[in-house]
Amino acid sequence: MHIMEGFLPADHAIGWSLVSAPVVAYGVFSLGQKVRKHPEYRMLLGVAAAFTFILSALKIPSVTGSSSHPTGTGFGALLFGPTAMAPIGLVVLLFQALLLAHGGITTLGANIFSMAIVGPFAAYGVFRLTRMFCLPFGMTVFLAAFSADLMTYLTTSAQLALAFPDPVGGFVASFVKFASIFALTQLPLAIIEGLLSVLIFNALARFNPQELQQMKVLQTREVQP
């Protein structure tokens, strides 16, 4: 869901950048606080950034001016909180725009908002909500990662619909059109990302249970012997 360079009108590009900037700034602050307090988190932070970079670089052509791909942001949001993914997303999206021609500089703010803000908050909210209902750990991780991917593509659809409303049906008709076409590729990708996230978290739960407990991702009773 990287919107390509120059595709959005200038006022939309500037507006999304202004909306995303405060979240990125707070994310830098909160992430710095966590790493200073827990230096041992640096390895997991690198894993989360690499996971996001690799998955979101796997682009599949979709709606004109955009593409579909997994996001990988739900993984880091569960470990470090949703705001931490905003600066990580900024770095990932900037490198992809400059090195892979995936996304763009003028659309950076819009892409950060959809993939690195809305997606992580959706993942974190779904994870915490499902944990309250005592669902199995793997299921909560799957639903969180799936939701991050799903909400990212819905947000991108809304951004494109705002920029290019249907001449007859306006925003709603345009949103339905974009979201429907995205769904053909995005729903299977969201399922795949959810399953992959479960596999990685299961591995972390087995080999790094102390860190996951400290991060309040894993409960003591769920630690494998």
Coordinates of N, CA and C in Angstrom, one line a residue:
M1 N 0.8 -1.2 0.0 CA 0.0 0.0 0.0 C 0.9 1.3 0.0
H2 N 2.0 1.2 -0.7 CA 2.8 2.4 -0.8 C 2.2 3.2 -2.0
I3 N 1.7 4.4 -1.7 CA 1.3 5.3 -2.8 C 2.5 5.9 -3.5
M4 N 2.5 5.8 -4.8 CA 3.7 6.2 -5.6 C 4.0 7.7 -5.5
E5 N 5.2 8.0 -5.9 CA 5.7 9.4 -5.9 C 4.8 10.3 -6.8
G6 N 4.4 11.4 -6.3 CA 3.7 12.4 -7.0 C 2.3 12.1 -7.3
F7 N 1.7 10.9 -6.8 CA 0.4 10.5 -7.1 C -0.7 11.3 -6.4
L8 N -0.4 11.8 -5.2 CA -1.4 12.6 -4.4 C -1.2 14.0 -4.7
P9 N -2.4 14.8 -4.7 CA -2.3 16.2 -4.9 C -1.4 16.8 -3.8
A10 N -0.8 18.0 -4.0 CA 0.1 18.6 -3.1 C -0.5 18.8 -1.7
D11 N -1.7 19.3 -1.7 CA -2.3 19.6 -0.4 C -2.6 18.4 0.4
H12 N -2.9 17.3 -0.2 CA -3.1 16.0 0.5 C -1.8 15.5 1.0
A13 N -0.7 15.6 0.2 CA 0.6 15.1 0.6 C 1.1 15.9 1.8
I14 N 0.9 17.2 1.8 CA 1.3 18.0 2.9 C 0.5 17.7 4.1
G15 N -0.8 17.6 4.0 CA -1.7 17.3 5.1 C -1.4 16.0 5.8
W16 N -1.1 15.0 5.1 CA -0.8 13.7 5.7 C 0.6 13.7 6.4
S17 N 1.5 14.5 5.8 CA 2.8 14.7 6.5 C 2.7 15.4 7.8
L18 N 1.8 16.4 7.9 CA 1.6 17.2 9.1 C 0.9 16.3 10.2
V19 N 0.0 15.5 9.7 CA -0.7 14.6 10.7 C 0.3 13.5 11.3
S20 N 1.2 13.0 10.4 CA 2.1 11.9 10.8 C 3.3 12.4 11.6
A21 N 3.7 13.6 11.4 CA 4.9 14.1 12.0 C 4.9 14.1 13.6
P22 N 3.8 14.5 14.3 CA 3.9 14.4 15.7 C 3.9 13.0 16.3
V23 N 3.3 12.1 15.6 CA 3.4 10.7 16.0 C 4.8 10.1 15.9
V24 N 5.4 10.5 14.8 CA 6.8 10.0 14.5 C 7.7 10.6 15.6
A25 N 7.5 11.9 15.9 CA 8.4 12.6 17.0 C 8.2 11.9 18.3
Y26 N 6.9 11.6 18.7 CA 6.7 11.0 20.0 C 7.2 9.5 20.0
G27 N 7.1 8.9 18.8 CA 7.7 7.5 18.7 C 9.2 7.5 18.9
V28 N 9.9 8.5 18.4 CA 11.3 8.5 18.6 C 11.6 8.7 20.1
F29 N 10.9 9.5 20.7 CA 11.1 9.8 22.2 C 10.8 8.5 23.0
S30 N 9.7 7.9 22.7 CA 9.3 6.7 23.5 C 10.2 5.5 23.3
L31 N 10.6 5.4 22.0 CA 11.5 4.3 21.7 C 12.9 4.5 22.3
G32 N 13.3 5.7 22.3 CA 14.6 6.0 23.0 C 14.6 5.7 24.5
Q33 N 13.4 6.0 25.1 CA 13.3 5.8 26.5 C 13.3 4.3 26.8
K34 N 12.7 3.5 26.0 CA 12.6 2.0 26.2 C 14.0 1.4 26.0
V35 N 14.7 1.9 25.0 CA 16.0 1.3 24.7 C 17.1 1.7 25.8
R36 N 17.0 2.9 26.2 CA 17.9 3.3 27.3 C 17.6 2.5 28.6
K37 N 16.4 2.3 28.9 CA 16.0 1.5 30.1 C 16.3 0.0 29.9
H38 N 16.1 -0.5 28.7 CA 16.4 -1.9 28.5 C 17.2 -2.1 27.2
P39 N 18.5 -1.9 27.4 CA 19.5 -2.1 26.2 C 19.3 -3.4 25.5
E40 N 18.9 -4.4 26.3 CA 18.8 -5.8 25.7 C 17.7 -5.9 24.6
Y41 N 16.8 -4.8 24.5 CA 15.8 -4.8 23.5 C 16.3 -4.5 22.1
R42 N 17.6 -4.1 22.0 CA 18.1 -3.6 20.7 C 18.0 -4.7 19.7
M43 N 18.3 -5.9 20.1 CA 18.3 -7.0 19.1 C 16.8 -7.2 18.5
L44 N 15.9 -7.2 19.5 CA 14.5 -7.4 19.0 C 14.0 -6.2 18.2
L45 N 14.5 -5.0 18.5 CA 14.2 -3.8 17.7 C 14.7 -4.0 16.3
G46 N 15.9 -4.5 16.1 CA 16.5 -4.8 14.8 C 15.7 -5.8 14.1
V47 N 15.2 -6.8 14.8 CA 14.4 -7.9 14.1 C 13.1 -7.3 13.6
A48 N 12.4 -6.4 14.5 CA 11.2 -5.8 14.1 C 11.3 -4.9 12.9
A49 N 12.4 -4.1 12.8 CA 12.6 -3.3 11.7 C 12.9 -4.1 10.4
A50 N 13.7 -5.1 10.5 CA 14.0 -6.0 9.4 C 12.8 -6.7 8.9
F51 N 11.9 -7.1 9.8 CA 10.7 -7.8 9.5 C 9.8 -6.9 8.7
T52 N 9.7 -5.6 9.1 CA 8.8 -4.7 8.4 C 9.4 -4.3 7.1
F53 N 10.7 -4.1 7.0 CA 11.3 -3.8 5.7 C 11.2 -4.9 4.7
I54 N 11.4 -6.1 5.1 CA 11.4 -7.2 4.1 C 9.9 -7.5 3.6
L55 N 9.0 -7.6 4.6 CA 7.6 -7.9 4.2 C 7.0 -6.7 3.3
S56 N 7.2 -5.5 3.7 CA 6.6 -4.4 3.0 C 7.3 -4.1 1.7
A57 N 8.5 -4.7 1.4 CA 9.1 -4.6 0.1 C 8.6 -5.6 -0.9
L58 N 7.9 -6.6 -0.5 CA 7.3 -7.6 -1.4 C 6.1 -7.1 -2.0
K59 N 6.2 -6.2 -3.0 CA 5.0 -5.6 -3.6 C 4.4 -6.3 -4.7
I60 N 3.1 -6.3 -4.8 CA 2.3 -6.9 -5.9 C 1.5 -5.8 -6.5
P61 N 1.6 -5.6 -7.8 CA 0.8 -4.5 -8.5 C -0.7 -4.7 -8.2
S62 N -1.3 -3.5 -7.8 CA -2.7 -3.5 -7.5 C -3.4 -2.4 -8.2
V63 N -4.1 -1.5 -7.4 CA -4.7 -0.3 -8.0 C -3.7 0.6 -8.7
T64 N -4.1 1.3 -9.7 CA -3.2 2.2 -10.4 C -2.7 3.2 -9.4
G65 N -1.3 3.3 -9.4 CA -0.7 4.3 -8.5 C -0.3 3.7 -7.2
S66 N -0.6 2.4 -7.0 CA -0.3 1.8 -5.7 C 0.1 0.3 -5.9
S67 N 0.3 -0.4 -4.8 CA 0.6 -1.8 -4.8 C 0.1 -2.4 -3.5
S68 N 0.0 -3.7 -3.5 CA -0.4 -4.5 -2.3 C 0.8 -5.2 -1.8
H69 N 0.9 -5.4 -0.5 CA 2.1 -6.1 0.1 C 1.8 -6.3 1.6
P70 N 2.4 -7.3 2.2 CA 2.3 -7.3 3.7 C 2.9 -6.1 4.3
T71 N 2.7 -5.8 5.5 CA 3.2 -4.7 6.2 C 4.3 -5.0 7.2
G72 N 4.1 -6.0 8.0 CA 5.0 -6.3 9.0 C 5.0 -5.5 10.3
T73 N 4.2 -4.4 10.3 CA 4.2 -3.5 11.4 C 3.5 -4.0 12.7
G74 N 2.6 -5.0 12.5 CA 2.0 -5.5 13.7 C 2.9 -6.2 14.6
F75 N 4.0 -6.9 14.1 CA 5.0 -7.6 14.9 C 5.7 -6.6 15.8
G76 N 6.2 -5.5 15.3 CA 6.9 -4.6 16.2 C 5.9 -3.9 17.2
A77 N 4.7 -3.6 16.8 CA 3.7 -3.0 17.6 C 3.4 -3.8 18.9
L78 N 3.4 -5.1 18.7 CA 3.1 -6.0 19.9 C 4.3 -5.9 20.9
L79 N 5.5 -5.8 20.3 CA 6.7 -5.8 21.2 C 7.0 -4.4 21.8
F80 N 6.9 -3.4 21.1 CA 7.3 -2.0 21.5 C 6.2 -1.0 21.7
G81 N 5.0 -1.4 21.3 CA 3.9 -0.4 21.4 C 3.7 0.2 20.0
P82 N 2.5 0.7 19.7 CA 2.2 1.2 18.4 C 3.0 2.5 18.0
T83 N 3.3 3.4 18.9 CA 4.0 4.6 18.5 C 5.4 4.3 18.1
A84 N 6.0 3.3 18.6 CA 7.4 2.9 18.2 C 7.5 2.6 16.7
M85 N 6.4 2.1 16.1 CA 6.5 1.8 14.7 C 6.5 3.0 13.8
A86 N 6.1 4.1 14.3 CA 6.1 5.3 13.4 C 7.5 5.7 12.9
P87 N 8.5 5.9 13.8 CA 9.8 6.2 13.4 C 10.4 5.0 12.6
I88 N 10.2 3.8 13.0 CA 10.7 2.6 12.3 C 10.1 2.6 10.9
G89 N 8.8 2.9 10.8 CA 8.1 3.0 9.5 C 8.7 4.1 8.6
L90 N 9.0 5.2 9.2 CA 9.7 6.3 8.5 C 10.9 5.9 7.8
V91 N 11.8 5.2 8.6 CA 13.1 4.8 8.1 C 12.9 3.7 7.0
V92 N 12.0 2.8 7.2 CA 11.7 1.7 6.2 C 11.2 2.3 4.9
L93 N 10.2 3.2 5.0 CA 9.6 3.8 3.9 C 10.5 4.7 3.1
L94 N 11.4 5.4 3.8 CA 12.3 6.3 3.2 C 13.4 5.5 2.4
F95 N 13.9 4.4 3.0 CA 14.9 3.6 2.3 C 14.2 3.0 1.1
Q96 N 13.0 2.5 1.2 CA 12.3 1.9 0.1 C 12.1 2.9 -1.1
A97 N 11.7 4.1 -0.7 CA 11.5 5.1 -1.7 C 12.7 5.5 -2.5
L98 N 13.9 5.6 -1.7 CA 15.1 6.0 -2.3 C 15.8 4.9 -3.0
L99 N 15.8 3.7 -2.5 CA 16.6 2.5 -3.0 C 15.8 1.6 -4.0
L100 N 14.5 1.5 -3.7 CA 13.7 0.5 -4.4 C 12.6 1.2 -5.3
A101 N 12.5 2.5 -5.3 CA 11.5 3.2 -6.0 C 10.1 2.7 -5.7
H102 N 9.9 2.4 -4.4 CA 8.7 1.8 -3.8 C 8.1 2.9 -2.9
G103 N 7.0 3.5 -3.3 CA 6.5 4.6 -2.6 C 7.1 5.9 -3.1
G104 N 7.3 6.9 -2.2 CA 7.8 8.2 -2.7 C 8.1 9.1 -1.6
I105 N 8.8 10.2 -1.9 CA 9.1 11.2 -0.8 C 7.8 12.1 -0.6
T106 N 7.2 12.5 -1.6 CA 6.0 13.4 -1.5 C 4.8 12.7 -0.8
T107 N 4.8 11.4 -1.0 CA 3.7 10.6 -0.4 C 4.2 9.9 0.9
L108 N 5.3 10.2 1.4 CA 5.9 9.6 2.6 C 4.9 9.7 3.8
G109 N 4.4 10.9 4.0 CA 3.5 11.2 5.1 C 2.3 10.3 5.1
A110 N 1.7 10.2 3.9 CA 0.5 9.4 3.7 C 0.8 7.9 4.0
N111 N 1.9 7.4 3.5 CA 2.3 6.0 3.6 C 2.6 5.7 5.1
I112 N 3.3 6.7 5.8 CA 3.5 6.5 7.2 C 2.2 6.4 8.0
F113 N 1.3 7.3 7.7 CA 0.0 7.3 8.4 C -0.7 5.9 8.3
S114 N -0.8 5.4 7.1 CA -1.5 4.1 6.9 C -0.8 2.9 7.4
M115 N 0.5 2.8 7.1 CA 1.2 1.6 7.4 C 1.9 1.6 8.8
A116 N 2.4 2.8 9.2 CA 3.2 2.8 10.4 C 2.5 3.5 11.6
I117 N 1.2 4.0 11.4 CA 0.4 4.5 12.5 C -0.9 3.8 12.7
V118 N -1.7 3.8 11.7 CA -3.0 3.1 11.8 C -2.8 1.6 12.0
G119 N -2.0 1.0 11.2 CA -1.8 -0.4 11.2 C -1.3 -0.9 12.6
P120 N -0.2 -0.3 13.2 CA 0.3 -0.7 14.5 C -0.8 -0.4 15.6
F121 N -1.5 0.7 15.5 CA -2.5 0.9 16.6 C -3.6 -0.2 16.5
A122 N -4.0 -0.6 15.3 CA -5.0 -1.6 15.1 C -4.5 -2.9 15.7
A123 N -3.2 -3.3 15.4 CA -2.6 -4.5 15.9 C -2.6 -4.5 17.4
Y124 N -2.1 -3.4 18.0 CA -2.0 -3.4 19.4 C -3.3 -3.4 20.1
G125 N -4.3 -2.7 19.6 CA -5.6 -2.7 20.2 C -6.3 -4.1 20.1
V126 N -6.2 -4.7 19.0 CA -6.8 -6.1 18.8 C -6.1 -7.1 19.7
F127 N -4.8 -7.0 19.8 CA -4.0 -7.9 20.7 C -4.4 -7.8 22.1
R128 N -4.5 -6.5 22.6 CA -4.8 -6.3 24.0 C -6.3 -6.7 24.3
L129 N -7.2 -6.5 23.3 CA -8.6 -6.8 23.5 C -8.8 -8.3 23.5
T130 N -8.1 -9.0 22.6 CA -8.3 -10.5 22.6 C -7.6 -11.2 23.8
R131 N -6.6 -10.5 24.3 CA -5.9 -11.1 25.5 C -6.9 -11.1 26.7
M132 N -7.7 -10.1 26.7 CA -8.7 -9.9 27.8 C -9.7 -11.1 27.8
F133 N -9.9 -11.7 26.6 CA -10.8 -12.8 26.5 C -10.1 -14.2 26.6
C134 N -8.9 -14.1 27.0 CA -8.1 -15.3 27.2 C -8.0 -16.3 26.0
L135 N -8.0 -15.7 24.8 CA -7.8 -16.5 23.6 C -6.4 -17.1 23.6
P136 N -6.2 -18.2 22.9 CA -4.9 -18.8 22.7 C -3.9 -17.7 22.2
F137 N -2.6 -17.8 22.7 CA -1.6 -16.8 22.3 C -1.5 -16.7 20.8
G138 N -1.4 -17.8 20.1 CA -1.2 -17.8 18.7 C -2.4 -17.1 17.9
M139 N -3.6 -17.3 18.4 CA -4.7 -16.7 17.8 C -4.7 -15.2 18.0
T140 N -4.3 -14.7 19.1 CA -4.3 -13.3 19.4 C -3.2 -12.6 18.5
V141 N -2.1 -13.3 18.3 CA -1.0 -12.7 17.4 C -1.5 -12.7 16.0
F142 N -2.2 -13.8 15.5 CA -2.7 -13.8 14.2 C -3.7 -12.7 13.9
L143 N -4.6 -12.5 14.8 CA -5.7 -11.5 14.7 C -5.0 -10.1 14.7
A144 N -4.0 -9.9 15.5 CA -3.4 -8.6 15.6 C -2.7 -8.3 14.3
A145 N -1.9 -9.2 13.8 CA -1.1 -9.0 12.5 C -2.1 -8.9 11.3
F146 N -3.1 -9.7 11.3 CA -4.1 -9.6 10.3 C -4.8 -8.2 10.3
S147 N -5.1 -7.7 11.5 CA -5.8 -6.4 11.6 C -4.9 -5.3 11.1
A148 N -3.6 -5.4 11.5 CA -2.7 -4.3 11.0 C -2.7 -4.2 9.5
D149 N -2.6 -5.3 8.9 CA -2.6 -5.4 7.4 C -3.9 -4.9 6.8
L150 N -5.0 -5.4 7.4 CA -6.3 -5.0 6.9 C -6.6 -3.5 7.0
M151 N -6.3 -2.9 8.2 CA -6.5 -1.5 8.5 C -5.6 -0.6 7.6
T152 N -4.4 -1.1 7.3 CA -3.5 -0.3 6.5 C -4.1 -0.2 5.1
Y153 N -4.6 -1.3 4.5 CA -5.1 -1.2 3.2 C -6.4 -0.4 3.1
L154 N -7.3 -0.5 4.2 CA -8.5 0.3 4.2 C -8.2 1.8 4.3
T155 N -7.1 2.1 5.1 CA -6.7 3.5 5.2 C -6.2 4.1 3.9
T156 N -5.4 3.3 3.2 CA -4.9 3.7 1.9 C -6.0 3.9 0.9
S157 N -7.0 3.0 1.0 CA -8.2 3.2 0.1 C -8.9 4.5 0.4
A158 N -9.0 4.8 1.7 CA -9.6 6.1 2.1 C -8.8 7.3 1.7
Q159 N -7.5 7.2 1.8 CA -6.6 8.3 1.3 C -6.8 8.5 -0.2
L160 N -6.8 7.5 -1.0 CA -7.0 7.6 -2.4 C -8.4 8.1 -2.8
A161 N -9.4 7.7 -2.0 CA -10.8 8.1 -2.2 C -10.9 9.6 -1.9
L162 N -10.2 10.1 -0.9 CA -10.3 11.5 -0.5 C -9.6 12.3 -1.6
A163 N -8.5 11.8 -2.2 CA -7.8 12.5 -3.2 C -8.5 12.5 -4.6
F164 N -9.2 11.3 -4.8 CA -9.8 11.2 -6.1 C -11.3 10.6 -6.0
P165 N -12.2 11.5 -5.5 CA -13.6 11.1 -5.3 C -14.2 10.8 -6.6
D166 N -15.2 9.8 -6.6 CA -15.9 9.5 -7.8 C -16.8 10.7 -8.2
P167 N -16.8 10.9 -9.5 CA -17.6 12.1 -10.0 C -19.1 12.0 -9.7
V168 N -19.6 10.8 -9.5 CA -21.0 10.6 -9.2 C -21.2 10.3 -7.8
G169 N -20.6 9.2 -7.3 CA -20.8 8.8 -5.9 C -19.9 9.4 -4.8
G170 N -19.0 10.3 -5.2 CA -18.1 10.9 -4.3 C -17.2 10.0 -3.5
F171 N -16.9 10.4 -2.3 CA -15.9 9.6 -1.5 C -16.3 8.2 -1.3
V172 N -17.6 7.9 -0.9 CA -18.0 6.6 -0.6 C -17.9 5.6 -1.8
A173 N -18.3 6.1 -2.9 CA -18.2 5.2 -4.1 C -16.8 5.0 -4.5
S174 N -15.9 6.0 -4.4 CA -14.5 5.8 -4.7 C -13.8 4.9 -3.7
F175 N -14.2 5.0 -2.4 CA -13.6 4.2 -1.4 C -14.0 2.7 -1.6
V176 N -15.2 2.4 -1.9 CA -15.7 1.1 -2.2 C -14.9 0.5 -3.4
K177 N -14.7 1.3 -4.4 CA -14.0 0.9 -5.6 C -12.6 0.5 -5.3
F178 N -11.8 1.4 -4.6 CA -10.4 1.1 -4.3 C -10.3 -0.1 -3.3
A179 N -11.2 -0.1 -2.3 CA -11.1 -1.2 -1.3 C -11.4 -2.5 -1.9
S180 N -12.4 -2.6 -2.8 CA -12.8 -3.8 -3.4 C -11.6 -4.4 -4.3
I181 N -10.9 -3.5 -5.0 CA -9.8 -4.0 -5.9 C -8.7 -4.4 -5.0
F182 N -8.4 -3.6 -4.0 CA -7.3 -4.0 -3.0 C -7.5 -5.4 -2.4
A183 N -8.8 -5.6 -2.1 CA -9.1 -6.8 -1.3 C -8.7 -8.1 -2.0
L184 N -8.7 -8.1 -3.3 CA -8.3 -9.3 -4.1 C -6.9 -9.8 -3.8
T185 N -6.0 -8.8 -3.6 CA -4.6 -9.2 -3.2 C -4.3 -9.1 -1.7
Q186 N -5.0 -8.2 -1.1 CA -4.6 -7.9 0.3 C -5.1 -8.9 1.3
L187 N -6.3 -9.4 1.2 CA -6.8 -10.3 2.1 C -6.0 -11.6 2.2
P188 N -5.6 -12.2 1.1 CA -4.7 -13.4 1.2 C -3.3 -13.0 1.9
L189 N -2.8 -11.8 1.5 CA -1.6 -11.4 2.1 C -1.7 -11.1 3.6
A190 N -2.8 -10.6 4.1 CA -3.0 -10.4 5.5 C -3.1 -11.7 6.3
I191 N -3.7 -12.7 5.7 CA -3.7 -14.1 6.3 C -2.3 -14.7 6.4
I192 N -1.5 -14.5 5.3 CA -0.1 -15.0 5.3 C 0.7 -14.3 6.3
E193 N 0.5 -13.0 6.4 CA 1.3 -12.2 7.4 C 0.9 -12.7 8.8
G194 N -0.3 -12.9 9.1 CA -0.8 -13.4 10.4 C -0.1 -14.7 10.8
L195 N -0.1 -15.6 9.8 CA 0.5 -16.9 10.1 C 2.0 -16.8 10.3
L196 N 2.6 -16.0 9.5 CA 4.1 -15.9 9.7 C 4.4 -15.2 11.0
S197 N 3.6 -14.3 11.4 CA 3.8 -13.6 12.7 C 3.7 -14.6 13.9
V198 N 2.7 -15.5 13.7 CA 2.5 -16.5 14.8 C 3.8 -17.4 14.9
L199 N 4.3 -17.8 13.7 CA 5.5 -18.7 13.7 C 6.7 -18.0 14.4
I200 N 6.9 -16.7 14.1 CA 8.0 -16.0 14.7 C 7.8 -15.8 16.2
F201 N 6.6 -15.4 16.6 CA 6.3 -15.2 18.0 C 6.4 -16.5 18.8
N202 N 6.0 -17.6 18.2 CA 6.1 -18.9 18.9 C 7.6 -19.3 19.1
A203 N 8.5 -18.9 18.1 CA 9.9 -19.1 18.3 C 10.5 -18.2 19.4
L204 N 10.0 -17.0 19.4 CA 10.5 -16.1 20.5 C 10.0 -16.5 21.9
A205 N 8.8 -17.0 21.9 CA 8.2 -17.5 23.2 C 9.0 -18.7 23.7
R206 N 9.6 -19.5 22.8 CA 10.4 -20.6 23.2 C 11.8 -20.3 23.6
F207 N 12.4 -19.3 22.9 CA 13.8 -19.1 23.1 C 14.1 -17.8 23.9
N208 N 13.1 -16.8 23.9 CA 13.3 -15.6 24.6 C 12.0 -15.2 25.4
P209 N 11.6 -16.2 26.3 CA 10.3 -15.9 27.0 C 10.5 -14.8 28.0
Q210 N 11.7 -14.6 28.6 CA 11.8 -13.5 29.6 C 11.5 -12.1 29.0
E211 N 12.1 -11.9 27.8 CA 11.9 -10.6 27.2 C 10.4 -10.4 26.9
L212 N 9.7 -11.4 26.4 CA 8.3 -11.3 26.0 C 7.4 -11.1 27.3
Q213 N 7.8 -11.7 28.4 CA 7.1 -11.4 29.6 C 7.3 -10.0 30.1
Q214 N 8.6 -9.6 30.0 CA 8.9 -8.2 30.4 C 8.2 -7.2 29.6
M215 N 7.9 -7.5 28.3 CA 7.2 -6.6 27.5 C 5.7 -6.7 27.6
K216 N 5.3 -7.6 28.4 CA 3.8 -7.9 28.7 C 3.1 -8.4 27.4
V217 N 3.9 -9.2 26.6 CA 3.3 -9.8 25.5 C 2.9 -11.2 25.8
L218 N 3.8 -11.9 26.6 CA 3.6 -13.3 27.0 C 3.3 -13.3 28.5
Q219 N 2.4 -14.2 28.9 CA 2.1 -14.4 30.3 C 2.9 -15.6 30.9
T220 N 3.1 -15.6 32.2 CA 3.9 -16.6 32.8 C 3.4 -18.0 32.5
R221 N 2.1 -18.2 32.5 CA 1.5 -19.5 32.3 C 1.7 -20.0 30.9
E222 N 2.0 -19.1 30.0 CA 2.2 -19.5 28.6 C 3.6 -19.9 28.2
V223 N 4.5 -19.7 29.1 CA 5.9 -20.1 28.8 C 6.0 -21.5 28.7
Q224 N 6.7 -21.9 27.6 CA 6.9 -23.4 27.3 C 8.0 -23.9 28.2
P225 N 7.8 -25.1 28.7 CA 8.8 -25.7 29.6 C 10.1 -26.1 28.8

